[in-house]
Amino acid sequence: MTDIDRIALVTGANKGIGFEIARQLAVAGVRVILGARDAGRARTAVDRLAAQGLATQSVPLDLNDPTSIAAAAAAIDAENGKLDILVNNAGIVDPADGAPSASAPDAVRRILDTNVVGTLAVTQAMLPLLRRSPTGRIVNLSSSLGSLTLNGDPTSPYYAARLIGYNASKAALNMLTVQLAEELRGTPIVVNSVSPGYVKTDLTGHTGYMTAEEGAKLPVHYALLGADGPSGRFVGPDGPTPW
């Protein structure tokens, strides 16, 4: 299978690192579908890529709307009959998130509903299509903030970043990676958690030290893993990340 035969869905792809992941996959010759809640922003993203000579398409996709998720899966099935790559990039933060003693429970609930339950729902909807691929790939965009080891290490730079909602959502996303990789053992589908690093995006308030282009490279690498690619890993720019 050549790259041009591969079909990828990138969630939350209308901006930031999701857009850059979509762009880099398209440059590699993959047929990319941009998933986004806002149809207007999705069209703008597709137009931006078209201006660079990259043909992509979009599909309405809201992680908090089961009807939207089912419709996206049906649309991909009808047009392509399969899916080779799923990049679960979409996620949110909330200004009311914070330390366990101060975080608003409603904010934590919103974050978990989107980042964990929504991602699980999308993955479940796309799995039948991924099973039709000879080299299915699932990349879950995680964060070092989701590492229990690093959160509990006073010498870690992540130790003071106490965002109970966001950090817990990424830890739960890692659990999805571990369990799904084990469930799919023996199939062509591999599943990995990838922390892109501290990237300058809207989600980080543009306070990161990496550009979106730099941050997208590792998720793209894992999206394009060969037949002998590892599964069930948690990796970041500096290598394997402790769970």
C-alpha positions as a Markdown table, in Angstrom:
| # | Residue | x | y | z |
|---|---|---|---|---|
| 1 | Met | 0.0 | 0.0 | 0.0 |
| 2 | Thr | 1.4 | 3.4 | -1.0 |
| 3 | Asp | 0.9 | 6.5 | 1.0 |
| 4 | Ile | -1.6 | 7.8 | -1.5 |
| 5 | Asp | -3.8 | 4.8 | -0.8 |
| 6 | Arg | -3.9 | 5.7 | 2.9 |
| 7 | Ile | -6.8 | 7.6 | 4.3 |
| 8 | Ala | -6.4 | 9.6 | 7.6 |
| 9 | Leu | -8.9 | 11.3 | 9.9 |
| 10 | Val | -7.4 | 14.0 | 12.1 |
| 11 | Thr | -9.8 | 15.3 | 14.8 |
| 12 | Gly | -9.7 | 19.0 | 15.7 |
| 13 | Ala | -7.8 | 19.7 | 12.5 |
| 14 | Asn | -8.9 | 23.2 | 11.6 |
| 15 | Lys | -6.2 | 24.9 | 13.6 |
| 16 | Gly | -3.0 | 24.5 | 15.7 |
| 17 | Ile | -1.2 | 21.2 | 15.9 |
| 18 | Gly | -4.1 | 19.3 | 14.4 |
| 19 | Phe | -4.0 | 21.4 | 11.2 |
| 20 | Glu | -0.2 | 20.9 | 11.0 |
| 21 | Ile | -0.6 | 17.1 | 11.5 |
| 22 | Ala | -3.1 | 17.1 | 8.6 |
| 23 | Arg | -0.8 | 19.2 | 6.5 |
| 24 | Gln | 2.3 | 17.0 | 7.0 |
| 25 | Leu | 0.3 | 13.8 | 6.4 |
| 26 | Ala | -1.0 | 15.4 | 3.1 |
| 27 | Val | 2.5 | 16.3 | 2.1 |
| 28 | Ala | 3.4 | 12.7 | 2.7 |
| 29 | Gly | 0.8 | 11.7 | 0.1 |
| 30 | Val | -1.9 | 10.6 | 2.6 |
| 31 | Arg | -5.6 | 11.4 | 1.7 |
| 32 | Val | -6.5 | 13.5 | 4.8 |
| 33 | Ile | -9.9 | 14.2 | 6.2 |
| 34 | Leu | -10.1 | 17.1 | 8.6 |
| 35 | Gly | -12.6 | 16.6 | 11.4 |
| 36 | Ala | -13.8 | 19.9 | 13.0 |
| 37 | Arg | -16.9 | 21.1 | 15.0 |
| 38 | Asp | -17.2 | 24.3 | 13.0 |
| 39 | Ala | -17.9 | 23.8 | 9.3 |
| 40 | Gly | -16.8 | 27.3 | 8.3 |
| 41 | Arg | -13.4 | 26.9 | 10.0 |
| 42 | Ala | -13.0 | 23.5 | 8.5 |
| 43 | Arg | -13.6 | 24.9 | 5.0 |
| 44 | Thr | -11.1 | 27.7 | 5.7 |
| 45 | Ala | -8.5 | 25.0 | 6.7 |
| 46 | Val | -9.1 | 23.0 | 3.6 |
| 47 | Asp | -8.8 | 26.2 | 1.5 |
| 48 | Arg | -5.5 | 27.0 | 3.2 |
| 49 | Leu | -4.1 | 23.6 | 2.4 |
| 50 | Ala | -5.4 | 23.8 | -1.2 |
| 51 | Ala | -3.5 | 27.1 | -1.6 |
| 52 | Gln | -0.4 | 25.0 | -0.8 |
| 53 | Gly | -1.3 | 22.5 | -3.5 |
| 54 | Leu | -2.6 | 19.9 | -1.0 |
| 55 | Ala | -6.0 | 18.3 | -1.7 |
| 56 | Thr | -7.9 | 17.5 | 1.5 |
| 57 | Gln | -11.5 | 17.3 | 2.6 |
| 58 | Ser | -13.4 | 17.9 | 5.9 |
| 59 | Val | -16.1 | 16.3 | 7.8 |
| 60 | Pro | -18.3 | 17.8 | 10.6 |
| 61 | Leu | -17.2 | 16.1 | 13.9 |
| 62 | Asp | -18.1 | 17.1 | 17.4 |
| 63 | Leu | -16.7 | 14.8 | 20.1 |
| 64 | Asn | -19.7 | 15.7 | 22.4 |
| 65 | Asp | -22.3 | 14.9 | 19.8 |
| 66 | Pro | -22.9 | 11.1 | 19.1 |
| 67 | Thr | -25.0 | 11.9 | 16.1 |
| 68 | Ser | -22.1 | 13.9 | 14.6 |
| 69 | Ile | -19.7 | 11.1 | 15.3 |
| 70 | Ala | -21.9 | 8.4 | 13.7 |
| 71 | Ala | -22.5 | 10.7 | 10.6 |
| 72 | Ala | -18.8 | 11.2 | 10.2 |
| 73 | Ala | -18.1 | 7.5 | 10.3 |
| 74 | Ala | -20.9 | 6.8 | 7.8 |
| 75 | Ala | -19.6 | 9.5 | 5.5 |
| 76 | Ile | -16.1 | 8.1 | 5.5 |
| 77 | Asp | -17.4 | 4.6 | 5.0 |
| 78 | Ala | -19.6 | 5.6 | 2.1 |
| 79 | Glu | -16.8 | 7.5 | 0.3 |
| 80 | Asn | -13.7 | 5.4 | 1.2 |
| 81 | Gly | -14.9 | 2.1 | 2.7 |
| 82 | Lys | -12.0 | 2.1 | 5.2 |
| 83 | Leu | -9.8 | 4.2 | 7.4 |
| 84 | Asp | -6.0 | 3.7 | 7.7 |
| 85 | Ile | -5.1 | 6.4 | 10.2 |
| 86 | Leu | -7.0 | 8.0 | 13.1 |
| 87 | Val | -5.3 | 10.8 | 14.9 |
| 88 | Asn | -7.2 | 11.7 | 18.1 |
| 89 | Asn | -6.0 | 15.3 | 18.4 |
| 90 | Ala | -9.1 | 17.2 | 19.5 |
| 91 | Gly | -9.2 | 18.2 | 23.1 |
| 92 | Ile | -10.0 | 21.2 | 25.3 |
| 93 | Val | -8.7 | 23.0 | 28.4 |
| 94 | Asp | -10.9 | 25.1 | 30.7 |
| 95 | Pro | -10.0 | 28.3 | 32.6 |
| 96 | Ala | -11.8 | 27.0 | 35.6 |
| 97 | Asp | -9.5 | 23.9 | 35.8 |
| 98 | Gly | -6.8 | 24.0 | 38.4 |
| 99 | Ala | -5.5 | 22.3 | 41.5 |
| 100 | Pro | -7.7 | 19.6 | 43.1 |
| 101 | Ser | -8.7 | 22.0 | 45.9 |
| 102 | Ala | -9.7 | 24.8 | 43.6 |
| 103 | Ser | -10.8 | 23.3 | 40.2 |
| 104 | Ala | -14.5 | 23.7 | 39.4 |
| 105 | Pro | -16.1 | 20.2 | 39.1 |
| 106 | Asp | -18.1 | 21.3 | 36.1 |
| 107 | Ala | -14.9 | 22.3 | 34.3 |
| 108 | Val | -13.3 | 18.9 | 35.1 |
| 109 | Arg | -16.5 | 17.2 | 33.8 |
| 110 | Arg | -16.4 | 19.2 | 30.5 |
| 111 | Ile | -12.7 | 18.3 | 30.0 |
| 112 | Leu | -13.2 | 14.6 | 30.7 |
| 113 | Asp | -16.3 | 14.4 | 28.6 |
| 114 | Thr | -14.5 | 15.8 | 25.6 |
| 115 | Asn | -10.9 | 14.6 | 26.0 |
| 116 | Val | -11.7 | 11.1 | 27.2 |
| 117 | Val | -15.3 | 10.1 | 26.5 |
| 118 | Gly | -15.5 | 12.0 | 23.2 |
| 119 | Thr | -12.2 | 10.4 | 22.1 |
| 120 | Leu | -13.4 | 7.0 | 23.1 |
| 121 | Ala | -16.7 | 7.5 | 21.1 |
| 122 | Val | -14.8 | 8.6 | 18.0 |
| 123 | Thr | -12.4 | 5.6 | 18.3 |
| 124 | Gln | -15.3 | 3.1 | 18.7 |
| 125 | Ala | -17.1 | 4.6 | 15.7 |
| 126 | Met | -13.9 | 4.4 | 13.5 |
| 127 | Leu | -12.7 | 1.0 | 14.5 |
| 128 | Pro | -14.8 | -1.0 | 12.0 |
| 129 | Leu | -13.2 | 1.2 | 9.3 |
| 130 | Leu | -9.7 | 0.8 | 10.7 |
| 131 | Arg | -10.2 | -3.0 | 10.8 |
| 132 | Arg | -10.5 | -2.9 | 7.0 |
| 133 | Ser | -7.0 | -1.4 | 6.7 |
| 134 | Pro | -3.9 | -3.6 | 6.3 |
| 135 | Thr | -2.0 | -1.2 | 8.5 |
| 136 | Gly | -4.4 | 0.6 | 10.8 |
| 137 | Arg | -2.8 | 3.3 | 13.0 |
| 138 | Ile | -4.3 | 5.1 | 16.0 |
| 139 | Val | -2.4 | 8.0 | 17.5 |
| 140 | Asn | -3.7 | 9.5 | 20.7 |
| 141 | Leu | -2.4 | 13.0 | 21.3 |
| 142 | Ser | -1.4 | 12.9 | 25.0 |
| 143 | Ser | 0.8 | 15.0 | 27.2 |
| 144 | Ser | 3.6 | 14.5 | 29.7 |
| 145 | Leu | 1.1 | 16.1 | 32.1 |
| 146 | Gly | -0.8 | 12.8 | 31.9 |
| 147 | Ser | 2.2 | 10.9 | 33.4 |
| 148 | Leu | 1.5 | 9.8 | 36.9 |
| 149 | Thr | 5.2 | 9.2 | 37.4 |
| 150 | Leu | 6.1 | 12.8 | 36.4 |
| 151 | Asn | 3.2 | 14.3 | 38.3 |
| 152 | Gly | 4.5 | 12.7 | 41.4 |
| 153 | Asp | 8.2 | 13.5 | 41.0 |
| 154 | Pro | 9.2 | 16.8 | 42.7 |
| 155 | Thr | 12.2 | 17.1 | 40.4 |
| 156 | Ser | 10.0 | 17.0 | 37.3 |
| 157 | Pro | 9.2 | 20.2 | 35.4 |
| 158 | Tyr | 5.6 | 19.0 | 35.3 |
| 159 | Tyr | 5.3 | 18.5 | 39.1 |
| 160 | Ala | 3.9 | 22.0 | 39.7 |
| 161 | Ala | 1.4 | 21.9 | 36.8 |
| 162 | Arg | -1.6 | 21.0 | 38.8 |
| 163 | Leu | -4.6 | 20.9 | 36.5 |
| 164 | Ile | -6.6 | 18.1 | 37.8 |
| 165 | Gly | -9.1 | 18.0 | 34.9 |
| 166 | Tyr | -6.6 | 18.2 | 32.0 |
| 167 | Asn | -3.9 | 16.1 | 33.6 |
| 168 | Ala | -6.5 | 13.4 | 34.6 |
| 169 | Ser | -7.9 | 13.5 | 31.0 |
| 170 | Lys | -4.5 | 12.7 | 29.5 |
| 171 | Ala | -3.8 | 10.0 | 32.1 |
| 172 | Ala | -7.2 | 8.4 | 31.1 |
| 173 | Leu | -6.3 | 8.8 | 27.4 |
| 174 | Asn | -3.1 | 6.8 | 28.1 |
| 175 | Met | -5.3 | 4.1 | 29.7 |
| 176 | Leu | -7.3 | 4.0 | 26.5 |
| 177 | Thr | -4.1 | 3.5 | 24.6 |
| 178 | Val | -2.9 | 0.7 | 26.9 |
| 179 | Gln | -6.1 | -1.2 | 26.9 |
| 180 | Leu | -6.9 | -0.7 | 23.2 |
| 181 | Ala | -3.4 | -1.8 | 22.2 |
| 182 | Glu | -3.8 | -5.0 | 24.2 |
| 183 | Glu | -7.3 | -5.6 | 22.9 |
| 184 | Leu | -6.1 | -5.2 | 19.3 |
| 185 | Arg | -3.0 | -7.4 | 19.8 |
| 186 | Gly | -2.7 | -9.8 | 16.9 |
| 187 | Thr | -4.4 | -7.4 | 14.5 |
| 188 | Pro | -2.7 | -5.0 | 12.0 |
| 189 | Ile | -3.9 | -2.0 | 14.1 |
| 190 | Val | -1.3 | -0.4 | 16.4 |
| 191 | Val | -2.2 | 2.3 | 19.0 |
| 192 | Asn | 0.2 | 4.7 | 20.7 |
| 193 | Ser | 0.1 | 7.8 | 22.9 |
| 194 | Val | 2.2 | 10.6 | 21.6 |
| 195 | Ser | 3.1 | 13.8 | 23.5 |
| 196 | Pro | 4.0 | 16.4 | 21.0 |
| 197 | Gly | 5.8 | 18.6 | 23.5 |
| 198 | Tyr | 5.0 | 22.1 | 24.7 |
| 199 | Val | 3.6 | 23.6 | 21.5 |
| 200 | Lys | 2.6 | 27.2 | 20.8 |
| 201 | Thr | -1.1 | 26.9 | 20.1 |
| 202 | Asp | -4.4 | 28.4 | 21.3 |
| 203 | Leu | -4.6 | 25.5 | 23.8 |
| 204 | Thr | -1.4 | 26.6 | 25.5 |
| 205 | Gly | -2.0 | 30.3 | 25.2 |
| 206 | His | 0.9 | 30.3 | 22.7 |
| 207 | Thr | 3.3 | 30.0 | 25.6 |
| 208 | Gly | 5.0 | 26.9 | 24.3 |
| 209 | Tyr | 8.6 | 26.6 | 23.1 |
| 210 | Met | 7.9 | 24.5 | 20.0 |
| 211 | Thr | 6.1 | 25.5 | 16.8 |
| 212 | Ala | 3.1 | 23.6 | 15.5 |
| 213 | Glu | 5.3 | 22.3 | 12.7 |
| 214 | Glu | 7.8 | 20.9 | 15.2 |
| 215 | Gly | 5.1 | 19.5 | 17.5 |
| 216 | Ala | 3.4 | 17.7 | 14.6 |
| 217 | Lys | 6.4 | 15.7 | 13.5 |
| 218 | Leu | 6.3 | 13.0 | 16.2 |
| 219 | Pro | 2.5 | 12.3 | 15.8 |
| 220 | Val | 2.9 | 12.1 | 12.1 |
| 221 | His | 5.8 | 9.7 | 12.5 |
| 222 | Tyr | 3.6 | 7.4 | 14.5 |
| 223 | Ala | 0.7 | 7.8 | 12.1 |
| 224 | Leu | 3.0 | 6.5 | 9.4 |
| 225 | Leu | 4.6 | 3.6 | 11.2 |
| 226 | Gly | 5.6 | 0.6 | 9.1 |
| 227 | Ala | 4.3 | -2.9 | 9.5 |
| 228 | Asp | 6.7 | -3.7 | 12.4 |
| 229 | Gly | 5.7 | -0.5 | 14.3 |
| 230 | Pro | 5.4 | -0.7 | 18.1 |
| 231 | Ser | 2.0 | -0.6 | 19.8 |
| 232 | Gly | 1.0 | 0.5 | 23.3 |
| 233 | Arg | 3.8 | 3.1 | 23.7 |
| 234 | Phe | 3.8 | 6.5 | 25.4 |
| 235 | Val | 6.4 | 8.7 | 23.7 |
| 236 | Gly | 7.4 | 12.3 | 23.7 |
| 237 | Pro | 10.0 | 14.4 | 21.9 |
| 238 | Asp | 12.7 | 13.1 | 24.2 |
| 239 | Gly | 11.8 | 9.5 | 23.8 |
| 240 | Pro | 9.7 | 7.1 | 25.9 |
| 241 | Thr | 7.7 | 8.7 | 28.6 |
| 242 | Pro | 6.9 | 7.0 | 31.9 |
| 243 | Trp | 3.3 | 6.2 | 32.5 |
